[in-house]
mmCIF file of C-alpha atoms in Angstrom:
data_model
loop_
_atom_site.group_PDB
_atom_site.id
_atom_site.type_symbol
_atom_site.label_atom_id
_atom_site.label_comp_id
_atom_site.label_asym_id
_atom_site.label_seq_id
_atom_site.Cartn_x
_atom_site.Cartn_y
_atom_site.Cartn_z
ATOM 1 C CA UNK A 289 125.871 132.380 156.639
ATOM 2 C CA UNK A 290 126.738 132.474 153.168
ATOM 3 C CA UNK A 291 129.209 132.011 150.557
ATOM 4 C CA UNK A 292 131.119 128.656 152.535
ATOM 5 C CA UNK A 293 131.726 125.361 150.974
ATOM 6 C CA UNK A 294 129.525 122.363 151.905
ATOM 7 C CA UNK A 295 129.779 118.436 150.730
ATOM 8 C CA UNK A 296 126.150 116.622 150.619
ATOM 9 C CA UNK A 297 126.052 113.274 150.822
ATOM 10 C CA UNK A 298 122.835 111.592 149.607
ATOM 11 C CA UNK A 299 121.639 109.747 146.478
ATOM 12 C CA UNK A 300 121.168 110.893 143.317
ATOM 13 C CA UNK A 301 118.754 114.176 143.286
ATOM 14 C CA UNK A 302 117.612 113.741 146.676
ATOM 15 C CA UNK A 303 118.707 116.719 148.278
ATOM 16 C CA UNK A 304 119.006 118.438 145.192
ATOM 17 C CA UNK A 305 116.057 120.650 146.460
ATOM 18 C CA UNK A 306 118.863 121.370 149.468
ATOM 19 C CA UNK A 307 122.120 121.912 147.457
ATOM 20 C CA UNK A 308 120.090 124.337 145.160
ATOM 21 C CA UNK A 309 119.294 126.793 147.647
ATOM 22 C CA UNK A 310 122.856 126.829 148.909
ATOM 23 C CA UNK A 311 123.854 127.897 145.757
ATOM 24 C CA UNK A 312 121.830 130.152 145.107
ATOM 25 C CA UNK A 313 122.900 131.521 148.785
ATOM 26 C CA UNK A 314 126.641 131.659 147.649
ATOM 27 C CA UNK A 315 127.819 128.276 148.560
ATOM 28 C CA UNK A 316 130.310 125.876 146.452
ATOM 29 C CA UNK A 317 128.646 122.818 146.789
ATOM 30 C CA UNK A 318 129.973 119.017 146.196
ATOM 31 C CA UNK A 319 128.177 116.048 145.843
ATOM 32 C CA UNK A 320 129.604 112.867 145.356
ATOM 33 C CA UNK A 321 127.068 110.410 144.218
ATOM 34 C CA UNK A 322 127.120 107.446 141.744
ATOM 35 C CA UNK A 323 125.087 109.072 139.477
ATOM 36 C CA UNK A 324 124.839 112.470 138.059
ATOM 37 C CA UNK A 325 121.696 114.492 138.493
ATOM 38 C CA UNK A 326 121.750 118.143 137.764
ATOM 39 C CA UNK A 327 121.236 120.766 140.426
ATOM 40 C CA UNK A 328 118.047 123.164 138.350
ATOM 41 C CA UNK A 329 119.342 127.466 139.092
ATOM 42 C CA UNK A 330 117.735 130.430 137.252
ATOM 43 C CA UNK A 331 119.404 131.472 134.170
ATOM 44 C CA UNK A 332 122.328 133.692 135.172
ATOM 45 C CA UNK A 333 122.456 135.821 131.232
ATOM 46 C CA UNK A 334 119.348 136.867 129.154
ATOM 47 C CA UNK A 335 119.119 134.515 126.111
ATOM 48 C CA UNK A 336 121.525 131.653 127.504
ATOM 49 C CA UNK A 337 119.064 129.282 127.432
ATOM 50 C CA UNK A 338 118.008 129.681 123.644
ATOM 51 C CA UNK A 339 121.771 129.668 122.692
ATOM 52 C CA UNK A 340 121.834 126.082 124.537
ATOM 53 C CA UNK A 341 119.040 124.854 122.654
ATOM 54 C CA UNK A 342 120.887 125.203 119.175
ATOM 55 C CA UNK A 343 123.525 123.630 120.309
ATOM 56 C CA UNK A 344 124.026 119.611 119.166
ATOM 57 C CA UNK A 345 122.963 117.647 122.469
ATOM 58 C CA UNK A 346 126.004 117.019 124.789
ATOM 59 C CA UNK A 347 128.168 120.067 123.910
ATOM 60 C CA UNK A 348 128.606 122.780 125.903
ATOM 61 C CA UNK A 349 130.730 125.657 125.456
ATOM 62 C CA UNK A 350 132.884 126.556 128.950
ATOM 63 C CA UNK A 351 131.568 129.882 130.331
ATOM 64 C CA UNK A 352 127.997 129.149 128.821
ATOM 65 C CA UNK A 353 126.588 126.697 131.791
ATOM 66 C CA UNK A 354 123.736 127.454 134.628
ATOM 67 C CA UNK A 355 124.750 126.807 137.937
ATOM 68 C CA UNK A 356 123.277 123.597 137.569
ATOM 69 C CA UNK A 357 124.598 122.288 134.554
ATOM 70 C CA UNK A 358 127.873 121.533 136.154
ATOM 71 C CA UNK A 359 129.320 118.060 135.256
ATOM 72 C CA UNK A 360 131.785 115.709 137.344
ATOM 73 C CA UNK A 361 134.543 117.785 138.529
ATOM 74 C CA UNK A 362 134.006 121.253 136.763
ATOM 75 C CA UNK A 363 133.984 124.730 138.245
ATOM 76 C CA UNK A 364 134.258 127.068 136.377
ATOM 77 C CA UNK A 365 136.128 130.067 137.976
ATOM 78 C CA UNK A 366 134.912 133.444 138.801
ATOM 79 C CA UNK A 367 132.409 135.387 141.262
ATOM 80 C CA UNK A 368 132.084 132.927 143.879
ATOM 81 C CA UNK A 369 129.139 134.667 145.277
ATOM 82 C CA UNK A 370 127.286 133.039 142.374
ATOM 83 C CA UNK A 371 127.585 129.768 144.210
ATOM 84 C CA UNK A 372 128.149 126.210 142.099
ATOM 85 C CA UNK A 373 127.458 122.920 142.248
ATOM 86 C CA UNK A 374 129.830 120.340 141.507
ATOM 87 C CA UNK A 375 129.061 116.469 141.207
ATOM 88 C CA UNK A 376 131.932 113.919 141.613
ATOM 89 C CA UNK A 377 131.334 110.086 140.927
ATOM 90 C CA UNK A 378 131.406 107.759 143.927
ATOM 91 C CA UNK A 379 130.149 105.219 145.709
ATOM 92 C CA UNK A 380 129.358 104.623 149.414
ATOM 93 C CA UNK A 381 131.287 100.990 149.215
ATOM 94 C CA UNK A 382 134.386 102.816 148.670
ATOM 95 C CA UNK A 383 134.530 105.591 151.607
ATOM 96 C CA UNK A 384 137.849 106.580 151.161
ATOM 97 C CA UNK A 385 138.038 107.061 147.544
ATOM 98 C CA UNK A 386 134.837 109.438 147.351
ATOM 99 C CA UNK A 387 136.461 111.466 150.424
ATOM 100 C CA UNK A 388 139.717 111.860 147.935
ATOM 101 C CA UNK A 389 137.102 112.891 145.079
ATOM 102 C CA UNK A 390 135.370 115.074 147.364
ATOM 103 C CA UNK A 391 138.631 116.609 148.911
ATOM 104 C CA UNK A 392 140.264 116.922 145.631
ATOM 105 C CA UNK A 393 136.573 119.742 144.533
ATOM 106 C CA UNK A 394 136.859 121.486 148.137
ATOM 107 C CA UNK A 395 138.699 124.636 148.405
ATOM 108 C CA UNK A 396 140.009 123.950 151.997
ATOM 109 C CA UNK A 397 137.906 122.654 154.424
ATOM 110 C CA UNK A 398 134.275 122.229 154.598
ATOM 111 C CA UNK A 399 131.779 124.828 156.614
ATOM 112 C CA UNK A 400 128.725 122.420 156.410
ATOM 113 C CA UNK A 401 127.888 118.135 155.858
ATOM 114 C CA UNK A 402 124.648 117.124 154.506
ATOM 115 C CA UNK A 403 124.322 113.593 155.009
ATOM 116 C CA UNK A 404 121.454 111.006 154.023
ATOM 117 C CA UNK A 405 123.195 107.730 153.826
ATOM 118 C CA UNK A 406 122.176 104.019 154.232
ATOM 119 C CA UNK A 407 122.939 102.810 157.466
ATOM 120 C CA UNK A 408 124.660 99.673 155.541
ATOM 121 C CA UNK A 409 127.346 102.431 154.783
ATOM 122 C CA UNK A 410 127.198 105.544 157.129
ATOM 123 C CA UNK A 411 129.601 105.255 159.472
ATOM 124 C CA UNK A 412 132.265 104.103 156.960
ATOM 125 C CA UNK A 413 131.225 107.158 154.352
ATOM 126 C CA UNK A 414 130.920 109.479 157.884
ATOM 127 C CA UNK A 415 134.583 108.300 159.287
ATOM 128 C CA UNK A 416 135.840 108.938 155.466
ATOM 129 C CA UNK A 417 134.583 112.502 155.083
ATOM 130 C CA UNK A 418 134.957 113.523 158.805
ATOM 131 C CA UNK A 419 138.833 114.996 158.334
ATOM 132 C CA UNK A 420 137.225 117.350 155.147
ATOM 133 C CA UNK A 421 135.233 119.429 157.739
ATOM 134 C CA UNK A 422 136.375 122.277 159.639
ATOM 135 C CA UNK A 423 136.359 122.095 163.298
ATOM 136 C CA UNK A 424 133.278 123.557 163.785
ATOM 137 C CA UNK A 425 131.243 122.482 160.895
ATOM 138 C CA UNK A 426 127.429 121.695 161.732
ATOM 139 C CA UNK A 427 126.460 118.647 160.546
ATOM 140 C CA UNK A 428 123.111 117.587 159.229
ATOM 141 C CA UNK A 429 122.115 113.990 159.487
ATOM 142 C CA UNK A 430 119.089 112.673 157.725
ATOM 143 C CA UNK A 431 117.996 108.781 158.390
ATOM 144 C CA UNK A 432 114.460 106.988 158.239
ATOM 145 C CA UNK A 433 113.277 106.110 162.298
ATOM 146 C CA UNK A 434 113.992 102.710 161.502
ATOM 147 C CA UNK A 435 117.458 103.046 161.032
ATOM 148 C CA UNK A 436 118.780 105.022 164.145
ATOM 149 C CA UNK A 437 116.086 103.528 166.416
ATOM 150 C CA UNK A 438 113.827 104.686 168.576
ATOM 151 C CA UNK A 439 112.987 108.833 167.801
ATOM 152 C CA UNK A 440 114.146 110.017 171.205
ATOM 153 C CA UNK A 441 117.712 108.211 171.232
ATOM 154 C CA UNK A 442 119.114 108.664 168.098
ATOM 155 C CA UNK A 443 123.408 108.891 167.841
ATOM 156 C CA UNK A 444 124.791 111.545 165.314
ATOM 157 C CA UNK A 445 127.209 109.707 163.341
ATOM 158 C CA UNK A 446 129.900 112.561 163.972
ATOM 159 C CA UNK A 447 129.562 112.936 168.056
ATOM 160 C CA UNK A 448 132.442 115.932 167.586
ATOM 161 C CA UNK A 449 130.376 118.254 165.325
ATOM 162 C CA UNK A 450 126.939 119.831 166.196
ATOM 163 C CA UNK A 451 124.713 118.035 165.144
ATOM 164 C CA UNK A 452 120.891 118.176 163.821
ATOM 165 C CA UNK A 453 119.440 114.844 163.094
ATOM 166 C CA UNK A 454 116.347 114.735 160.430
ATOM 167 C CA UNK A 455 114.338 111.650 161.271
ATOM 168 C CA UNK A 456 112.011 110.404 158.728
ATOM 169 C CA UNK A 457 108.211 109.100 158.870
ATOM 170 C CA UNK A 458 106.444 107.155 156.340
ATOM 171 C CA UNK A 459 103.585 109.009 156.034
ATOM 172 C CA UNK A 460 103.142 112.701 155.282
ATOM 173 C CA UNK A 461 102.415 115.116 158.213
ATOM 174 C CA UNK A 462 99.398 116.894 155.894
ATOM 175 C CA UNK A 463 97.308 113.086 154.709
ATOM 176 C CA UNK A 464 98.302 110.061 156.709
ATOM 177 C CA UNK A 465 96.826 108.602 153.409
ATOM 178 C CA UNK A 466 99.673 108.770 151.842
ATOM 179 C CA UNK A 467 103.738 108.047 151.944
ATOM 180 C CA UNK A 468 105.952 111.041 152.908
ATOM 181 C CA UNK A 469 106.574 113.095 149.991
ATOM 182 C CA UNK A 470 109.665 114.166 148.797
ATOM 183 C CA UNK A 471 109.060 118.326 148.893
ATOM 184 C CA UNK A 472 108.642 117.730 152.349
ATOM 185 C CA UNK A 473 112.028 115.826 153.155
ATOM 186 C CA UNK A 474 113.754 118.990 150.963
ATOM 187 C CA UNK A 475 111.304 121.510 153.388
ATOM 188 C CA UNK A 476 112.350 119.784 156.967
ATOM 189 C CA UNK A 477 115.815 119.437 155.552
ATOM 190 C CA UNK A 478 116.218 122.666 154.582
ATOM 191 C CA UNK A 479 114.539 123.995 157.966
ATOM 192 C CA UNK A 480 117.534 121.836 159.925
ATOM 193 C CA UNK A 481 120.080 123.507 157.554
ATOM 194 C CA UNK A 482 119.015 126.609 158.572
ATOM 195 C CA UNK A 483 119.562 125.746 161.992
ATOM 196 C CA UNK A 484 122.569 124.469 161.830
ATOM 197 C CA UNK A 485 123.495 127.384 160.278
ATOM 198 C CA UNK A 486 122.556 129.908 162.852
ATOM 199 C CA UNK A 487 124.338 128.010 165.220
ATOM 200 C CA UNK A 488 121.620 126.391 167.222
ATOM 201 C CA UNK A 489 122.302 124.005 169.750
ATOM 202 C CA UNK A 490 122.348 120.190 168.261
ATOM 203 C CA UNK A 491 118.486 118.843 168.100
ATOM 204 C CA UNK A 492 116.033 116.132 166.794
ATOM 205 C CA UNK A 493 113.549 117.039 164.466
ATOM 206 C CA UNK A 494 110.717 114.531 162.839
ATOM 207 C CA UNK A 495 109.084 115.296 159.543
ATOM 208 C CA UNK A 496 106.163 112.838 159.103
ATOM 209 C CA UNK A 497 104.336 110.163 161.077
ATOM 210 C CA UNK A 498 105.857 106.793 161.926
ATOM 211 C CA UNK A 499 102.247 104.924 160.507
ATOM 212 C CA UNK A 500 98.688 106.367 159.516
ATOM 213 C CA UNK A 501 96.823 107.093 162.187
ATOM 214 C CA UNK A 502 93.944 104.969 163.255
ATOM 215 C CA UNK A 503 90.335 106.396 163.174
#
């Protein structure tokens, strides 16, 4: 599927990896966050980037930005096969307020929720954003093991809405030597995205190991 709308939930950058590839799929993408990271997208006119780079820092001329140079709020309209990102300012204390913010950059209903939020604030942030989804939006859940408990009962947050849950290691799959890393949240992620997608059933997935492994 291409060309829907999705809203990501997740910190600053994290699934950046995730929200570029939608876009460059199609997808009008929002991300409320309390910081703004830009979303990186291949240059979409020859020369556009050395025209930037004479330009005094902070100005940018409307009709001149990547796809990932999008600020709070801005979409710029035309081919929406093109796909863009769009951050909005918020904060997981204040559910309702970021769903308004999020609402208020959605075209309609959303086809798709990418969510990797604190437990401290997930089912608050989840309750919030739940009436922005269409009925049968797939939802994509991301949490460490510690938070949702043991690996083989974990609850989606959103029991109405298919559901793949990402559950998180601590140490990379590849070198138990070493913490998880983050290309290989975006790579799982992505992989659960793409299920959700094709309209698999819901499902657990695990990317990394819970501890190293003895020897």
């Amino acid at each position: 599927m291409s060309g829907g709308q999705a809203l990501l939930l997740a910190g600053s950058g994290m699934l950046a990896g995730v929200a570029e590839a939608l876009v460059s799929q199609g997808w009008h993408v929002v991300l409320p966050s309390r910081r703004y990271s830009p979303i990186p997208a291949p240059e979409t006119k020859p020369g556009i980037a050395a025209l930037r780079a004479l330009r005094p820092p902070g100005h940018t001329r409307q009709g001149d930005r990547s796809q990932g140079d999008w600020e709070q709020g801005d979409w710029e309209q035309g081919d929406r096969k093109q796909g863009r990102a769009i951050w909005v300012q918020a904060s997981w204390d204040s559910p309702w307020e970021l769903a308004r913010k999020a609402e208020a950059e959605l075209s309609g209903q959303a086809d798709l929720l990418v969510s990797w939020v604190h437990s401290q604030y997930r089912p608050s942030v989840m309750r919030a954003v739940e009436p922005l989804l269409a009925a049968d939006a797939p939802v994509v859940e991301v949490s460490t093991i510690g938070q949702l408990g043991p690996p083989d009962q974990p609850e989606p947050s959103l029991g109405t809405h298919r559901t793949q849950v990402v559950l998180l290691g601590l140490v990379s799959e590849t070198d138990s030597g070493r913490a998880l890393g983050q290309d290989e949240i975006i790579s799982g992620v992505r992989a659960a995205v793409c299920r959700a997608l094709s309209g698999q059933p819901a499902s657990v997935h695990q990317i990394g190991r819970l501890r190293p492994m003895l020897r």
